[in-house]
Coordinates of C-alpha atoms in Angstrom, one line a residue:
M1 CA -7.5 15.3 -9.6
E2 CA -10.5 14.1 -12.4
E3 CA -9.8 16.6 -15.3
L4 CA -5.7 15.5 -15.0
I5 CA -7.4 11.7 -15.1
L6 CA -9.8 13.2 -18.0
K7 CA -6.9 14.6 -20.3
A8 CA -5.2 11.4 -19.5
K9 CA -7.3 9.1 -20.7
N10 CA -6.7 11.0 -24.5
G11 CA -3.6 10.3 -24.6
D12 CA -2.2 13.8 -22.5
K13 CA 1.1 12.8 -21.6
V14 CA 1.6 15.7 -19.0
A15 CA -1.5 15.3 -17.5
F16 CA -1.0 11.3 -16.8
T17 CA 2.7 12.7 -15.4
E18 CA 1.2 14.9 -13.1
L19 CA -1.8 11.9 -12.0
I20 CA 1.6 9.8 -10.8
L21 CA 3.7 12.8 -9.3
Q22 CA 0.1 13.3 -6.7
I23 CA 0.8 9.6 -5.9
K24 CA 4.1 8.8 -6.0
E25 CA 5.3 9.3 -2.6
Q26 CA 2.1 6.1 -1.6
L27 CA 3.3 4.4 -5.0
Y28 CA 6.8 4.3 -3.3
K29 CA 5.4 3.2 1.1
I30 CA 3.9 0.3 -0.9
A31 CA 6.2 -0.8 -3.1
K32 CA 8.4 -0.4 -0.1
L33 CA 7.0 -2.8 2.0
R34 CA 6.8 -5.6 -0.9
V35 CA 9.8 -5.7 -2.1
K36 CA 13.3 -5.4 -0.7
N37 CA 15.9 -3.5 -3.4
D38 CA 15.6 0.8 -3.9
D39 CA 16.3 -0.6 -7.7
D40 CA 13.6 -3.5 -7.6
V41 CA 11.2 -0.4 -6.4
F42 CA 11.8 1.8 -8.9
D43 CA 11.5 -1.0 -11.0
V44 CA 8.1 -2.0 -10.0
I45 CA 6.5 1.9 -9.8
Q46 CA 8.0 2.1 -13.5
E47 CA 6.6 -0.9 -14.6
T48 CA 3.1 -0.1 -12.8
M49 CA 3.1 3.4 -14.7
I50 CA 3.8 2.1 -18.1
V51 CA 0.4 -0.5 -17.5
A52 CA -1.6 2.0 -16.4
Y53 CA -1.0 4.8 -18.9
K54 CA -1.8 1.6 -21.6
S55 CA -5.3 0.7 -19.2
L56 CA -6.3 4.4 -17.8
K57 CA -9.0 4.5 -20.9
K58 CA -10.5 0.8 -18.9
L59 CA -10.6 2.6 -15.9
K60 CA -14.7 2.7 -15.5
H61 CA -15.1 5.7 -12.3
D62 CA -12.4 8.2 -12.4
Q63 CA -12.6 8.7 -8.4
Y64 CA -11.3 5.3 -8.3
F65 CA -8.2 6.5 -9.9
K66 CA -5.5 6.1 -6.5
T67 CA -7.2 2.6 -5.5
W68 CA -7.0 1.5 -9.0
I69 CA -3.1 2.6 -9.6
I70 CA -2.1 0.9 -6.3
K71 CA -3.5 -2.5 -7.7
I72 CA -2.1 -2.7 -10.5
L73 CA 1.6 -1.9 -8.2
I74 CA 0.4 -4.5 -6.3
N75 CA 0.2 -7.3 -8.9
E76 CA 3.4 -5.9 -10.4
C77 CA 4.7 -6.9 -6.7
N78 CA 3.1 -9.8 -7.2
K79 CA 5.1 -10.5 -10.6
F80 CA 8.0 -9.0 -9.5
Y81 CA 8.7 -12.2 -7.3
K82 CA 7.4 -14.8 -9.4
S83 CA 9.6 -13.5 -12.2
K84 CA 12.8 -13.6 -9.6
N85 CA 10.9 -17.4 -8.3
S86 CA 11.5 -16.0 -4.9
R87 CA 9.2 -15.5 -2.2
A88 CA 8.3 -12.7 -0.9
E89 CA 9.9 -10.7 2.3
D90 CA 9.0 -8.8 4.3
S91 CA 10.6 -5.1 4.0
Y92 CA 9.2 -2.8 6.2
D93 CA 12.7 -0.5 5.9
I94 CA 10.8 3.2 4.4
L95 CA 8.8 3.0 8.0
S96 CA 11.9 3.0 10.0
N97 CA 11.3 6.3 11.6
K98 CA 7.0 6.4 11.4
I99 CA 4.6 6.0 13.9
I100 CA 1.5 4.8 14.0
S101 CA -1.1 5.7 17.3
L102 CA -3.5 2.5 17.4
D103 CA -7.0 4.1 17.6
D104 CA -7.7 3.1 21.1
T105 CA -4.5 3.1 23.3
E106 CA -2.7 6.4 23.5
E107 CA 0.6 4.8 23.2
K108 CA 2.3 5.2 20.4
M109 CA 4.5 2.8 18.7
N110 CA 7.5 2.9 16.2
F111 CA 6.0 1.1 13.1
T112 CA 8.9 -0.6 12.2
F113 CA 9.4 -2.5 14.6
I114 CA 5.4 -3.6 14.8
C115 CA 5.3 -4.6 10.4
N116 CA 8.8 -6.3 10.9
K117 CA 7.0 -8.9 13.3
L118 CA 3.9 -9.1 10.6
N119 CA 3.8 -10.6 7.3
T120 CA 2.8 -8.9 3.5
E121 CA 0.2 -8.8 3.8
D122 CA -0.9 -7.5 7.3
G123 CA 1.6 -4.6 7.2
T124 CA 0.0 -3.8 3.8
I125 CA -3.2 -3.6 5.2
I126 CA -2.1 -2.1 8.5
L127 CA 0.0 0.8 6.3
L128 CA -3.3 1.2 3.9
Y129 CA -5.4 1.6 6.2
Y130 CA -2.9 4.0 9.1
M131 CA -1.0 5.8 7.3
E132 CA -2.7 5.7 4.1
K133 CA -5.8 6.6 5.4
Y134 CA -7.7 3.8 3.6
T135 CA -11.4 2.5 4.1
D136 CA -11.8 -1.4 4.4
K137 CA -14.3 -1.0 0.8
E138 CA -11.1 0.4 -0.7
I139 CA -8.4 -1.7 1.1
G140 CA -10.8 -5.1 -0.5
Q141 CA -10.9 -3.2 -4.0
I142 CA -6.9 -3.1 -3.9
M143 CA -6.2 -6.9 -2.4
N144 CA -8.5 -8.4 -4.0
M145 CA -10.8 -9.1 -0.9
K146 CA -14.1 -8.9 0.0
E147 CA -14.4 -5.4 2.7
S148 CA -15.8 -7.6 5.0
T149 CA -12.6 -9.2 4.7
A150 CA -10.4 -6.8 5.3
R151 CA -12.0 -5.7 7.8
T152 CA -11.6 -8.9 9.8
K153 CA -7.9 -9.1 8.6
R154 CA -7.5 -5.3 9.6
T155 CA -8.6 -6.4 13.0
R156 CA -6.9 -9.5 13.7
A157 CA -3.3 -6.8 12.5
K158 CA -4.4 -5.3 15.0
E159 CA -4.8 -7.2 17.2
K160 CA -1.7 -8.9 16.8
L161 CA 0.1 -5.6 16.9
K162 CA -1.4 -5.2 20.6
K163 CA 0.0 -8.6 21.7
I164 CA 3.6 -7.3 20.5
Y165 CA 3.8 -3.4 22.0
E166 CA 2.4 -5.5 25.3
E167 CA 5.5 -8.3 25.0
Y168 CA 7.8 -5.0 24.4
W169 CA 6.7 -3.1 27.2
R170 CA 7.0 -6.3 29.6
I171 CA 9.9 -6.6 29.0

């Protein structure tokens, strides 16, 4: 991946396209989590690619390319909402068949059910940590917060998920 980044930094559009293709599913999942309409999701991803391509030479540490571009994507999602003058909506349609297993719970839960009960920030943190396997440090970088804050928010979101799960199975 670092070879492709170096080529892309030198203006190789094919290398940049290859980089995007390698992470396209992650970009889609994160954008879909934050933006409801598929057309809007693709618009936000397209804007992300444009901003990333224009700013690629500013990337100081090539090993953080994925973290860097996801941060751009989240910023573009936020811009989308500001331009539409609408409040962020929770949208988890892309996760409708995904399942998550909490690390200290053997039972598995439907991820859509979980995410529909969380706010956008908590849902994003859970998605990045459990589905995309980012560390708390990386999540902090992506979401403009300290690593300890990301860890605390993830822990609190996980506690919310456990309560939701317990309430669901009591019924």
